[in-house]
mmCIF file of C-alpha atoms in Angstrom:
data_model
loop_
_atom_site.group_PDB
_atom_site.id
_atom_site.type_symbol
_atom_site.label_atom_id
_atom_site.label_comp_id
_atom_site.label_asym_id
_atom_site.label_seq_id
_atom_site.Cartn_x
_atom_site.Cartn_y
_atom_site.Cartn_z
ATOM 1 C CA MET X 1 -34.761 -46.645 63.811
ATOM 2 C CA THR X 2 -33.330 -49.164 61.423
ATOM 3 C CA ALA X 3 -35.488 -47.904 58.582
ATOM 4 C CA ALA X 4 -34.425 -44.278 59.228
ATOM 5 C CA ARG X 5 -30.778 -45.321 59.325
ATOM 6 C CA LEU X 6 -31.090 -47.148 55.989
ATOM 7 C CA ARG X 7 -32.855 -44.201 54.465
ATOM 8 C CA ALA X 8 -30.175 -41.734 55.569
ATOM 9 C CA GLY X 9 -27.335 -43.884 54.202
ATOM 10 C CA GLY X 10 -28.417 -43.981 50.498
ATOM 11 C CA PHE X 11 -29.875 -41.978 47.600
ATOM 12 C CA THR X 12 -33.359 -42.219 46.284
ATOM 13 C CA LEU X 13 -34.026 -42.825 42.603
ATOM 14 C CA VAL X 14 -35.270 -39.242 42.175
ATOM 15 C CA GLU X 15 -32.075 -37.789 43.667
ATOM 16 C CA LEU X 16 -29.935 -40.018 41.435
ATOM 17 C CA THR X 17 -31.934 -38.999 38.338
ATOM 18 C CA ILE X 18 -31.583 -35.301 39.182
ATOM 19 C CA ALA X 19 -27.832 -35.726 39.668
ATOM 20 C CA LEU X 20 -27.481 -37.520 36.308
ATOM 21 C CA VAL X 21 -29.511 -34.812 34.524
ATOM 22 C CA LEU X 22 -27.324 -32.089 36.049
ATOM 23 C CA MET X 23 -24.149 -33.988 35.030
ATOM 24 C CA ALA X 24 -25.477 -34.423 31.468
ATOM 25 C CA GLY X 25 -26.285 -30.686 31.277
ATOM 26 C CA MET X 26 -22.806 -29.743 32.477
ATOM 27 C CA ALA X 27 -21.219 -32.181 30.003
ATOM 28 C CA SER X 28 -23.204 -30.753 27.086
ATOM 29 C CA ILE X 29 -22.259 -27.186 28.048
ATOM 30 C CA LEU X 30 -18.600 -28.228 28.331
ATOM 31 C CA TYR X 31 -18.729 -29.990 24.934
ATOM 32 C CA GLY X 32 -20.338 -26.932 23.320
ATOM 33 C CA SER X 33 -17.720 -24.629 24.804
ATOM 34 C CA LEU X 34 -14.847 -26.829 23.648
ATOM 35 C CA SER X 35 -16.407 -27.127 20.188
ATOM 36 C CA LEU X 36 -16.754 -23.335 19.941
ATOM 37 C CA ALA X 37 -13.164 -22.876 21.088
ATOM 38 C CA ALA X 38 -11.923 -25.354 18.464
ATOM 39 C CA ARG X 39 -13.886 -23.613 15.675
ATOM 40 C CA SER X 40 -12.573 -20.235 16.805
ATOM 41 C CA TRP X 41 -9.000 -21.558 16.856
ATOM 42 C CA ASP X 42 -9.343 -23.034 13.363
ATOM 43 C CA GLY X 43 -10.905 -19.811 12.056
ATOM 44 C CA GLY X 44 -8.077 -17.771 13.569
ATOM 45 C CA GLU X 45 -5.444 -20.011 11.989
ATOM 46 C CA ALA X 46 -7.185 -19.766 8.608
ATOM 47 C CA LYS X 47 -7.282 -15.960 8.868
ATOM 48 C CA VAL X 48 -3.586 -15.815 9.831
ATOM 49 C CA LEU X 49 -2.729 -18.010 6.840
ATOM 50 C CA GLN X 50 -4.820 -15.821 4.526
ATOM 51 C CA VAL X 51 -3.190 -12.617 5.806
ATOM 52 C CA SER X 52 0.259 -14.191 5.477
ATOM 53 C CA ASP X 53 -0.460 -15.230 1.878
ATOM 54 C CA MET X 54 -1.747 -11.754 1.022
ATOM 55 C CA ARG X 55 1.310 -10.135 2.599
ATOM 56 C CA ALA X 56 3.634 -12.396 0.564
ATOM 57 C CA THR X 57 1.661 -11.605 -2.603
ATOM 58 C CA GLN X 58 1.786 -7.888 -1.883
ATOM 59 C CA THR X 59 5.555 -8.011 -1.248
ATOM 60 C CA TYR X 60 6.110 -9.938 -4.489
ATOM 61 C CA LEU X 61 3.958 -7.556 -6.552
ATOM 62 C CA ARG X 62 5.559 -4.493 -5.000
ATOM 63 C CA ALA X 63 9.023 -5.766 -5.947
ATOM 64 C CA GLN X 64 7.850 -6.973 -9.373
ATOM 65 C CA ILE X 65 6.086 -3.778 -10.416
ATOM 66 C CA SER X 66 8.790 -1.489 -9.046
ATOM 67 C CA ALA X 67 11.304 -3.423 -11.183
ATOM 68 C CA GLN X 68 9.304 -2.735 -14.345
ATOM 69 C CA TYR X 69 11.581 -2.695 -17.354
ATOM 70 C CA PRO X 70 11.154 -0.020 -20.076
ATOM 71 C CA GLN X 71 10.987 -2.576 -22.902
ATOM 72 C CA ARG X 72 10.117 -1.366 -26.399
ATOM 73 C CA LEU X 73 8.998 -3.174 -29.532
ATOM 74 C CA TRP X 74 11.537 -2.378 -32.218
ATOM 75 C CA LYS X 75 9.124 -2.044 -35.136
ATOM 76 C CA ALA X 76 5.937 -0.700 -33.482
ATOM 77 C CA VAL X 77 6.330 3.068 -33.427
ATOM 78 C CA GLU X 78 2.894 3.710 -31.869
ATOM 79 C CA LEU X 79 3.775 1.601 -28.786
ATOM 80 C CA PRO X 80 6.497 3.530 -26.962
ATOM 81 C CA LEU X 81 6.753 0.993 -24.116
ATOM 82 C CA LEU X 82 5.430 -2.465 -23.364
ATOM 83 C CA PHE X 83 2.999 -1.172 -20.762
ATOM 84 C CA ALA X 84 -0.766 -0.973 -20.693
ATOM 85 C CA GLY X 85 -3.000 -0.339 -17.759
ATOM 86 C CA GLU X 86 -6.664 -0.203 -17.002
ATOM 87 C CA VAL X 87 -8.558 -0.005 -13.741
ATOM 88 C CA ASP X 88 -8.824 -3.807 -13.393
ATOM 89 C CA GLU X 89 -5.775 -5.056 -15.317
ATOM 90 C CA MET X 90 -2.137 -4.198 -15.879
ATOM 91 C CA ARG X 91 0.348 -5.398 -18.505
ATOM 92 C CA TYR X 92 4.021 -4.595 -18.106
ATOM 93 C CA ALA X 93 7.527 -5.848 -18.859
ATOM 94 C CA ALA X 94 9.739 -6.852 -15.959
ATOM 95 C CA VAL X 95 12.554 -9.168 -15.054
ATOM 96 C CA LEU X 96 11.529 -12.484 -13.524
ATOM 97 C CA PRO X 97 13.794 -13.632 -10.689
ATOM 98 C CA GLU X 98 16.224 -16.366 -11.710
ATOM 99 C CA ARG X 99 14.920 -18.673 -8.981
ATOM 100 C CA VAL X 100 11.565 -18.797 -10.802
ATOM 101 C CA ALA X 101 12.725 -19.184 -14.402
ATOM 102 C CA ALA X 102 15.841 -18.829 -16.511
ATOM 103 C CA GLY X 103 15.672 -15.082 -15.957
ATOM 104 C CA GLY X 104 15.282 -12.389 -18.559
ATOM 105 C CA VAL X 105 12.567 -9.895 -19.401
ATOM 106 C CA PHE X 106 9.014 -11.197 -19.568
ATOM 107 C CA TYR X 107 5.733 -9.513 -20.435
ATOM 108 C CA PHE X 108 3.251 -9.827 -17.554
ATOM 109 C CA ARG X 109 -0.500 -9.467 -17.221
ATOM 110 C CA LEU X 110 -2.013 -8.997 -13.763
ATOM 111 C CA ALA X 111 -5.797 -9.417 -13.439
ATOM 112 C CA VAL X 112 -8.593 -11.068 -11.467
ATOM 113 C CA VAL X 113 -9.925 -14.148 -13.254
ATOM 114 C CA ARG X 114 -13.367 -15.500 -12.373
ATOM 115 C CA THR X 115 -14.334 -19.133 -12.890
ATOM 116 C CA GLY X 116 -17.883 -19.630 -11.651
ATOM 117 C CA GLU X 117 -18.097 -18.331 -8.097
ATOM 118 C CA LYS X 118 -14.339 -18.572 -7.579
ATOM 119 C CA SER X 119 -12.081 -15.595 -8.310
ATOM 120 C CA GLN X 120 -8.287 -15.533 -8.295
ATOM 121 C CA LEU X 121 -5.602 -12.901 -8.683
ATOM 122 C CA VAL X 122 -3.603 -14.246 -11.599
ATOM 123 C CA GLN X 123 -0.295 -13.237 -13.116
ATOM 124 C CA GLU X 124 0.362 -14.456 -16.640
ATOM 125 C CA ARG X 125 3.743 -14.202 -18.316
ATOM 126 C CA THR X 126 5.069 -14.622 -21.800
ATOM 127 C CA VAL X 127 8.328 -13.878 -23.573
ATOM 128 C CA PRO X 128 7.779 -10.827 -25.793
ATOM 129 C CA ASP X 129 8.728 -10.947 -29.463
ATOM 130 C CA LEU X 130 10.527 -7.620 -29.824
ATOM 131 C CA THR X 131 10.300 -7.762 -33.626
ATOM 132 C CA ALA X 132 6.477 -7.957 -33.569
ATOM 133 C CA LEU X 133 4.313 -5.104 -34.792
ATOM 134 C CA GLN X 134 1.786 -5.302 -31.949
ATOM 135 C CA GLU X 135 1.594 -5.968 -28.247
ATOM 136 C CA PRO X 136 2.059 -9.655 -27.282
ATOM 137 C CA GLU X 137 -1.017 -11.722 -26.439
ATOM 138 C CA PHE X 138 -1.416 -14.114 -23.535
ATOM 139 C CA ARG X 139 -2.987 -17.128 -25.306
ATOM 140 C CA ASP X 140 -0.374 -19.714 -24.276
ATOM 141 C CA ALA X 141 1.083 -17.782 -21.364
ATOM 142 C CA GLU X 142 2.309 -19.380 -18.167
ATOM 143 C CA ARG X 143 -0.097 -18.642 -15.329
ATOM 144 C CA SER X 144 0.544 -18.229 -11.608
ATOM 145 C CA VAL X 145 -2.249 -17.850 -9.050
ATOM 146 C CA LEU X 146 -1.133 -15.205 -6.560
ATOM 147 C CA ALA X 147 -4.251 -15.140 -4.334
ATOM 148 C CA ASP X 148 -7.682 -16.763 -4.030
ATOM 149 C CA GLY X 149 -10.995 -15.166 -3.159
ATOM 150 C CA ILE X 150 -10.266 -11.729 -4.617
ATOM 151 C CA ALA X 151 -13.467 -9.749 -5.188
ATOM 152 C CA GLU X 152 -11.973 -7.093 -7.456
ATOM 153 C CA LEU X 153 -8.749 -5.403 -8.476
ATOM 154 C CA ARG X 154 -8.546 -1.617 -8.800
ATOM 155 C CA ILE X 155 -5.346 -0.042 -10.041
ATOM 156 C CA GLY X 156 -4.599 3.677 -10.050
ATOM 157 C CA TYR X 157 -1.919 5.301 -12.194
ATOM 158 C CA PHE X 158 0.142 8.428 -11.876
ATOM 159 C CA GLY X 159 1.217 10.101 -15.078
ATOM 160 C CA ARG X 160 0.165 12.116 -18.088
ATOM 161 C CA ASP X 161 -3.116 11.647 -19.874
ATOM 162 C CA ALA X 162 -2.834 10.005 -23.278
ATOM 163 C CA GLY X 163 -3.515 13.232 -25.231
ATOM 164 C CA ALA X 164 -1.390 15.524 -23.024
ATOM 165 C CA SER X 165 1.770 17.202 -24.244
ATOM 166 C CA ASP X 166 5.128 16.787 -22.535
ATOM 167 C CA ALA X 167 4.787 20.288 -21.041
ATOM 168 C CA ASP X 168 1.646 19.283 -19.053
ATOM 169 C CA ALA X 169 2.206 18.212 -15.461
ATOM 170 C CA PRO X 170 1.336 14.589 -14.563
ATOM 171 C CA THR X 171 -2.021 14.081 -12.828
#
C-alpha cells in the first residue's frame, strides 16, 4: 500500500516529458502567432503611410497643375505658352507657394526618374528666362521627390490636336 500511495502522489518521467513537449508546442504556436500579428501590424502601418503620402502628393499636384500660369516667352513666336506634355512627362509654368520658395512663376517638369531598380516621381523646377528663344532646360534645376516606388506615369490631355484649326472642337 505504501508503494501505491507513493506512485499516486507523483508524476513519472514520461508524463513530465509529455507535459513539457506539449508546453513547448503551445509556446511555439503562440510565438508564431504573435510574430505574424506583429508583421501584419507593421505592414498595415507601412501601407497607411504609403497611402497618406500618395494622397498628399495627389493633393499637391492637383493644386499645382490647376494653378498653371499661361506664361509666354517674349521672343519665341513658335512657343505660344510654356507648356509641353507627353504621355510620361509634363512641363508647365505655375506659381510656387511662398512657403516653399520666394514665390513667383517657375517652370516645372513632372516625370518618373529611374535610378537602377528604384523609381521616383520627381518634380523639377527652374526660373524661366522670358527673353530666351527656346524652352528652358532642366540641367541645374531644383528637384523634389514627390513619391517613391512609382512604376509609370501616364498623363492624358484634353484639347486640340497640334495641326487642328481653332474651329475644330477639342478632343
